[in-house]
Amino acid sequence: MFNMAFTMPGAAAVASYHLLALAVWTLFIVKGAAQEIEADAQNLATDDVVVVEGEVATISCRVKNNDDSVIQLLNPSRQTIYFREVRPLKDNRFQLVNFSSSELRVSLSNVSLVDEGRYVCQLYTDPPQEAFATITVLVPPDTPTIDANKDIVSEGEEVEFTCSTTGSKPPAEIKWLKGDQELQESTSNFEEDPKEEKLFNVTSKLVLRVSRLDDGLPVTCQVEHPAVKDLQAMKDLQAQRYLDVQYEPQVQVTVSYPQGLTREGDTLELTCTANGKPQPKLIWQRLDEEIPDRAILSVENLVLESLNKTDNGTYRCRAFNDVGESYDDYVLFVYDAPTTTPPPTTTTTTTTTIPTITEDSRAGTEVPRSVDHAVIGGVVAVVVFAILCLLIVLGRYFARHKGTYFTHEAKGADDAADADTAIINAEGGQNNSDEKKEYFI
């Protein structure tokens, strides 16, 4: 009994401790659930704002299912801009756009870089709710400048262009164009502006190897930035330089006259055209010999009158300028003059063919028929050939059928006085008749 008296009070104490702990945990859970329900019931929301320097930014604090809790807007320094519809902050750039139980909307005009930061929308609940709106200020770049390490460049050489723009946020992008073709061979870098924090200076370099086709083309440095959307403003953010490319001449000699063969007595006119920069000078030469004294020379033309074979040779037009020189040759070969003989006297015979008119009994109309001598000649040839073939066949036939036969004539029949005597004599002399031969030819 004694032991039980001391044991029972210990068990009751342990049970009381557990009940107390359970009650504390239940209180915390209920309070947390109530806060979650209240937070869900009064959802506070806002949005980030991106604005170009000098323009207007609008901040909106929105509440869903508000229970008349107070809404206020604070600046990045936690100073109250608006408490409900009242503005404690003395900055006239902040203006109330809309106030209700579900929204507090405030505008900020003439935004500058100092206005950047995180603004706070605050709802007085237990505990207070906060939402953050970040204002980001875009600063457009200044007009770019473009420079080149050479004003005049020769064909095949390289020229380096440098384009720079200052005072942008974020850093501007620079792209290059040659004529209408966009180039990708550039390198760009940027650095913070030493005079103004948060602003950047951008520099881009382009190296080009030029040809004569590039002469006169514009090289454009185009600056792009998210703060610039207007087309006219984008055109203002570009700079140009025109390529001045010098190149050696290209020469071509053409024959202006004559168009065909060059013959003795003709006049030869050659024309030399050259394209180069600077404008090339032209010189006419004759290889290995002097140009004939009678030749008429001008800057581009060479004229030789009354050609003869002593004018044969190679005539060269040379063109040169400060970049280089080139030439083109024309090889002259003078042919003999065409011979002139009197035209032969000929007698012209006119033959008139009168068509033969035959009557077509089937159609009842007259049909003209002309004599074709070729047809007649062919018919005659066929007939002669047929006759020759027939003669050959007959000759071979008779040659195969030749033979002999016997006749018995009475001897002395010629001496008989009359016919009866001749017959009698013939009958009696048949046995003594001679053998005679006859041949068929």
XYZ file of C-alpha atoms in Angstrom:
441
model
C 0.000 0.000 0.000
C 2.787 2.314 0.829
C 4.447 1.774 -2.516
C 1.235 2.402 -4.409
C 0.720 5.710 -2.570
C 3.983 7.008 -3.846
C 3.610 5.563 -7.361
C 0.243 7.060 -8.266
C 1.271 10.710 -7.915
C 4.214 10.082 -10.391
C 1.919 8.637 -13.066
C -0.486 11.560 -12.834
C 2.326 14.055 -13.349
C 3.490 12.322 -16.534
C -0.043 12.265 -17.921
C -0.489 15.952 -17.164
C 2.745 16.798 -19.015
C 1.625 14.954 -22.121
C -1.725 16.711 -22.142
C -0.038 20.088 -21.859
C 2.314 19.382 -24.727
C -0.589 18.218 -26.906
C -2.518 21.406 -26.163
C 0.473 23.618 -27.152
C 0.980 21.825 -30.441
C -2.712 22.034 -31.209
C -2.593 25.812 -30.612
C 0.312 26.268 -33.006
C -1.311 24.160 -35.713
C -4.627 25.988 -35.462
C -2.886 29.377 -35.587
C -0.801 28.380 -38.619
C -3.843 27.070 -40.422
C -5.696 30.282 -39.686
C -2.805 32.318 -41.108
C -2.728 30.188 -44.273
C -6.483 30.570 -44.708
C -6.165 34.328 -44.230
C -3.253 34.542 -46.676
C -5.208 32.572 -49.259
C -8.256 34.714 -48.663
C -6.292 37.962 -49.095
C -3.778 37.349 -51.881
C -1.546 40.363 -52.562
C 0.028 40.686 -56.008
C 2.018 43.153 -58.121
C 4.197 43.187 -61.279
C 7.719 44.208 -62.237
C 8.018 47.308 -64.426
C 10.478 48.031 -67.268
C 10.495 51.658 -68.392
C 12.632 53.864 -70.623
C 14.361 56.768 -68.945
C 12.153 59.865 -68.984
C 8.906 57.953 -69.440
C 6.157 56.975 -66.929
C 6.167 53.860 -64.724
C 2.987 52.521 -63.131
C 2.939 50.315 -60.019
C -0.228 48.345 -59.185
C -0.844 46.701 -55.776
C -3.779 44.282 -56.134
C -5.657 42.427 -53.357
C -8.074 39.563 -53.739
C -10.882 39.289 -51.178
C -9.748 42.247 -49.062
C -11.366 42.588 -45.605
C -10.774 46.368 -45.471
C -7.121 45.908 -44.524
C -4.950 48.927 -45.234
C -2.869 48.951 -48.466
C 0.269 51.049 -48.746
C 3.198 51.471 -51.195
C 6.810 51.864 -50.045
C 9.879 52.951 -52.014
C 13.168 50.964 -52.064
C 14.233 52.896 -48.909
C 11.064 51.664 -47.134
C 9.564 55.160 -47.122
C 5.814 55.285 -47.502
C 4.779 56.688 -50.867
C 1.023 56.163 -50.437
C -0.924 55.084 -47.349
C -4.292 54.199 -48.759
C -5.088 57.297 -50.890
C -2.814 59.638 -48.907
C 0.695 60.498 -50.112
C 3.038 61.165 -47.186
C 6.125 61.390 -49.476
C 6.672 64.864 -50.906
C 7.539 63.877 -54.473
C 5.095 65.243 -56.988
C 6.201 62.749 -59.637
C 4.154 60.129 -57.791
C 0.459 60.406 -58.593
C -2.515 58.321 -57.515
C -4.107 56.593 -60.485
C -6.635 54.400 -58.676
C -7.536 53.473 -55.117
C -10.108 50.926 -53.961
C -10.391 48.082 -51.492
C -8.837 45.782 -54.071
C -6.169 47.993 -55.740
C -3.707 50.804 -55.144
C -2.260 52.060 -58.440
C 0.396 54.793 -58.528
C 2.266 56.387 -61.454
C 5.830 57.719 -61.460
C 6.648 60.226 -64.183
C 10.006 61.280 -65.642
C 11.696 58.119 -64.448
C 15.473 58.229 -63.988
C 18.137 55.787 -62.903
C 17.802 56.836 -59.250
C 14.249 55.486 -59.299
C 15.420 51.948 -59.978
C 14.899 49.413 -57.196
C 12.420 47.160 -55.408
C 9.137 48.799 -54.392
C 6.940 47.197 -51.698
C 3.196 46.668 -51.769
C 2.121 46.072 -48.157
C -1.180 44.828 -46.786
C -1.843 45.319 -43.047
C -2.944 41.884 -41.944
C -1.770 39.688 -39.094
C 0.944 39.068 -40.015
C 1.383 41.792 -42.725
C 1.656 40.654 -46.350
C 4.171 42.073 -48.797
C 4.702 41.871 -52.558
C 7.597 43.366 -54.459
C 7.651 45.285 -57.771
C 11.074 45.937 -59.329
C 11.454 48.969 -61.566
C 14.123 48.591 -64.268
C 15.142 51.717 -66.200
C 16.396 51.447 -69.785
C 18.740 54.157 -71.078
C 19.105 54.426 -74.891
C 22.627 54.822 -76.311
C 24.108 57.983 -77.754
C 24.598 58.434 -81.524
C 27.510 56.215 -82.639
C 30.743 57.373 -84.237
C 32.752 55.442 -86.852
C 36.460 55.696 -87.715
C 38.849 53.913 -90.078
C 42.594 53.437 -89.922
C 42.843 54.323 -93.661
C 40.948 56.835 -95.736
C 42.155 55.345 -99.042
C 42.928 51.660 -99.450
C 44.356 49.692 -102.377
C 42.721 46.569 -103.758
C 43.637 43.494 -101.736
C 44.584 45.433 -98.588
C 42.809 45.400 -95.212
C 41.079 48.316 -93.529
C 39.909 48.421 -89.900
C 36.756 50.232 -88.819
C 35.892 51.182 -85.224
C 32.371 52.035 -84.057
C 31.678 53.445 -80.576
C 28.564 54.376 -78.636
C 28.232 55.559 -75.037
C 25.739 55.905 -72.179
C 23.465 52.902 -72.634
C 21.774 50.555 -70.196
C 21.925 47.670 -70.738
C 24.940 47.617 -73.104
C 23.938 48.277 -76.711
C 24.538 45.823 -79.546
C 26.403 46.858 -82.704
C 26.084 45.193 -86.100
C 27.889 45.987 -89.371
C 26.706 46.192 -92.951
C 28.577 46.578 -96.262
C 26.008 47.916 -98.660
C 22.943 45.801 -97.834
C 24.978 42.774 -96.708
C 25.285 42.103 -92.989
C 28.800 41.188 -91.846
C 29.655 38.764 -89.050
C 33.434 39.277 -88.745
C 33.283 41.932 -86.012
C 34.367 41.867 -82.374
C 32.633 43.897 -79.614
C 33.349 44.765 -75.988
C 31.783 47.059 -73.402
C 32.776 48.743 -70.142
C 31.062 50.818 -67.495
C 30.910 54.534 -68.104
C 33.436 56.152 -65.749
C 31.260 59.284 -65.494
C 27.931 57.592 -64.797
C 27.259 54.451 -62.815
C 25.035 51.776 -64.335
C 25.732 53.052 -67.879
C 27.923 51.303 -70.438
C 30.163 52.279 -73.339
C 30.346 49.835 -76.258
C 33.050 49.529 -78.932
C 33.063 47.262 -82.000
C 35.832 46.631 -84.567
C 35.560 45.342 -88.124
C 38.424 44.287 -90.430
C 37.728 44.123 -94.188
C 39.848 42.969 -97.121
C 38.615 45.072 -100.038
C 38.359 44.605 -103.808
C 37.547 46.967 -106.672
C 33.896 45.922 -106.380
C 33.794 47.505 -102.907
C 34.704 50.963 -104.158
C 31.993 53.466 -103.251
C 30.030 51.074 -101.028
C 28.906 52.352 -97.602
C 30.073 50.589 -94.448
C 27.353 51.071 -91.814
C 27.598 50.774 -88.044
C 24.074 50.073 -86.741
C 23.338 50.294 -82.988
C 20.431 48.278 -81.562
C 18.925 48.644 -78.089
C 15.682 47.494 -76.391
C 14.895 51.101 -75.422
C 14.700 52.107 -79.107
C 11.677 50.844 -81.052
C 10.823 53.756 -83.325
C 12.137 53.350 -86.893
C 13.256 56.952 -87.169
C 15.098 56.703 -83.877
C 16.789 53.530 -85.096
C 18.007 55.352 -88.230
C 19.528 57.997 -85.997
C 21.529 55.281 -84.236
C 23.798 54.513 -87.191
C 26.958 55.887 -88.748
C 28.462 55.359 -92.226
C 31.733 55.615 -94.094
C 32.193 55.069 -97.810
C 34.977 52.850 -99.096
C 37.571 54.533 -101.326
C 39.349 51.663 -103.093
C 42.127 52.189 -105.633
C 42.999 49.465 -108.147
C 45.230 48.875 -111.169
C 43.800 49.281 -114.691
C 42.052 46.682 -116.788
C 42.742 47.203 -120.520
C 41.014 46.034 -123.701
C 41.865 46.801 -127.361
C 39.045 46.523 -129.893
C 38.887 46.987 -133.672
C 36.528 49.766 -134.652
C 37.241 49.384 -138.396
C 37.313 47.243 -140.545
C 34.924 44.570 -139.374
C 36.409 41.759 -141.477
C 39.900 40.998 -142.780
C 42.455 43.792 -142.940
C 43.648 44.115 -146.530
C 46.114 46.304 -148.325
C 44.759 49.772 -148.865
C 42.267 49.572 -145.961
C 42.149 51.897 -142.962
C 42.632 50.336 -139.524
C 41.204 51.984 -136.404
C 41.953 50.536 -132.921
C 40.283 51.688 -129.688
C 41.786 51.197 -126.221
C 39.553 51.261 -123.125
C 40.951 51.116 -119.574
C 39.214 51.013 -116.211
C 41.185 51.861 -113.088
C 41.409 54.145 -110.067
C 43.007 56.667 -110.190
C 42.187 57.256 -113.859
C 44.935 55.495 -115.838
C 47.141 57.026 -118.545
C 47.361 55.310 -121.965
C 50.379 54.765 -124.272
C 50.405 53.094 -127.722
C 53.412 50.957 -128.728
C 54.498 48.648 -131.540
C 56.573 45.732 -130.350
C 60.092 45.482 -131.827
C 59.427 48.323 -134.265
C 58.348 51.925 -134.405
C 54.774 52.895 -135.105
C 54.516 54.118 -138.734
C 54.842 57.896 -139.097
C 51.548 58.145 -140.916
C 49.680 56.680 -137.910
C 47.206 59.032 -136.253
C 47.358 58.717 -132.455
C 44.982 60.051 -129.812
C 44.473 59.183 -126.149
C 42.329 56.126 -126.873
C 42.578 55.567 -130.675
C 45.211 54.496 -133.196
C 44.416 54.963 -136.905
C 46.481 53.557 -139.796
C 45.476 54.526 -143.324
C 46.438 52.789 -146.582
C 47.584 49.577 -144.960
C 50.412 47.563 -146.487
C 52.344 44.496 -145.446
C 55.078 46.540 -143.795
C 52.496 47.491 -141.126
C 52.287 43.892 -139.892
C 53.153 43.480 -136.221
C 51.886 43.618 -132.630
C 50.355 46.882 -131.423
C 50.091 47.327 -127.637
C 48.057 49.687 -125.472
C 49.595 50.204 -122.004
C 47.635 51.672 -119.088
C 49.171 52.645 -115.740
C 48.320 54.530 -112.530
C 49.704 54.775 -108.993
C 48.577 51.242 -108.147
C 50.027 49.366 -111.138
C 49.872 48.865 -114.902
C 48.548 46.424 -117.480
C 48.262 46.131 -121.264
C 46.423 44.499 -124.140
C 47.836 43.539 -127.587
C 46.472 43.483 -131.126
C 48.292 41.455 -133.794
C 47.951 43.021 -137.260
C 48.268 40.910 -140.425
C 47.577 42.637 -143.732
C 46.130 40.432 -146.464
C 46.420 40.989 -150.199
C 43.976 43.365 -151.772
C 41.116 41.602 -153.573
C 41.735 41.131 -157.341
C 39.373 42.959 -159.712
C 38.663 41.239 -163.149
C 36.130 42.406 -165.751
C 32.908 40.488 -165.584
C 32.594 37.786 -168.308
C 30.284 38.390 -171.287
C 27.525 35.832 -171.306
C 24.680 35.067 -173.670
C 21.411 34.490 -172.014
C 19.081 32.014 -173.640
C 15.517 32.004 -172.600
C 13.681 28.717 -172.943
C 9.952 28.680 -172.771
C 8.288 25.404 -171.915
C 4.745 25.001 -173.117
C 2.899 22.407 -171.083
C 1.021 19.693 -172.934
C -2.686 19.714 -172.261
C -4.332 16.305 -171.910
C -7.891 15.526 -171.157
C -8.740 13.586 -168.059
C -11.767 11.471 -168.992
C -12.516 10.738 -165.345
C -12.674 14.299 -164.148
C -13.625 15.960 -167.395
C -10.956 18.655 -166.979
C -7.803 19.504 -168.814
C -4.572 18.627 -166.938
C -1.245 20.187 -167.959
C 1.556 17.639 -168.415
C 5.224 18.519 -168.884
C 7.869 16.236 -170.377
C 10.357 14.868 -167.863
C 13.554 14.021 -169.792
C 15.016 12.079 -166.890
C 12.035 9.743 -166.855
C 12.293 9.171 -170.628
C 15.994 8.413 -170.361
C 15.337 5.924 -167.616
C 12.664 4.130 -169.646
C 14.961 3.854 -172.687
C 17.747 2.440 -170.548
C 15.431 -0.194 -169.119
C 14.241 -1.240 -172.615
C 17.787 -1.568 -173.976
C 18.818 -3.590 -170.961
C 15.822 -5.930 -171.426
C 16.685 -6.500 -175.132
C 20.272 -7.342 -174.291
C 19.161 -9.844 -171.692
C 16.765 -11.497 -174.165
C 19.484 -11.894 -176.801
C 21.786 -13.497 -174.303
C 19.099 -15.989 -173.256
C 18.262 -16.958 -176.867
C 21.916 -17.467 -177.746
C 22.435 -19.829 -174.868
C 19.235 -21.768 -175.821
C 20.222 -22.371 -179.466
C 23.718 -23.366 -178.462
C 22.332 -26.184 -176.361
C 19.885 -27.586 -179.056
C 22.131 -28.061 -182.161
C 22.078 -31.717 -183.930
C 22.268 -33.865 -187.217
C 19.632 -35.625 -189.463
C 19.724 -37.714 -192.695
C 18.002 -37.118 -196.089
C 17.780 -39.649 -198.895
C 17.624 -38.123 -202.296
C 17.419 -40.267 -205.440
C 20.418 -40.260 -207.563
C 19.787 -39.124 -211.024
C 16.520 -37.487 -210.216
C 17.839 -34.378 -211.773
C 18.351 -36.280 -215.054
C 14.762 -37.612 -215.242
C 12.696 -36.447 -218.179
C 9.477 -36.140 -216.184
C 8.170 -36.472 -212.661
C 7.152 -40.082 -212.877
C 10.587 -41.123 -214.043
C 12.128 -39.140 -211.199
C 9.991 -40.926 -208.609
C 10.852 -44.312 -210.047
C 14.503 -43.462 -210.021
C 14.250 -42.180 -206.436
C 12.619 -45.302 -205.085
C 15.247 -47.453 -206.603
C 18.151 -45.423 -205.364
C 17.373 -44.914 -201.712
C 19.918 -47.459 -200.546
C 22.690 -45.690 -202.359
C 21.905 -42.260 -200.993
C 24.672 -40.212 -199.383
C 24.568 -38.971 -195.820
C 23.988 -35.207 -195.509
C 24.041 -33.039 -192.435
C 22.076 -29.940 -191.587
C 22.498 -27.727 -188.543
C 20.057 -25.527 -186.752
C 21.473 -22.162 -186.082
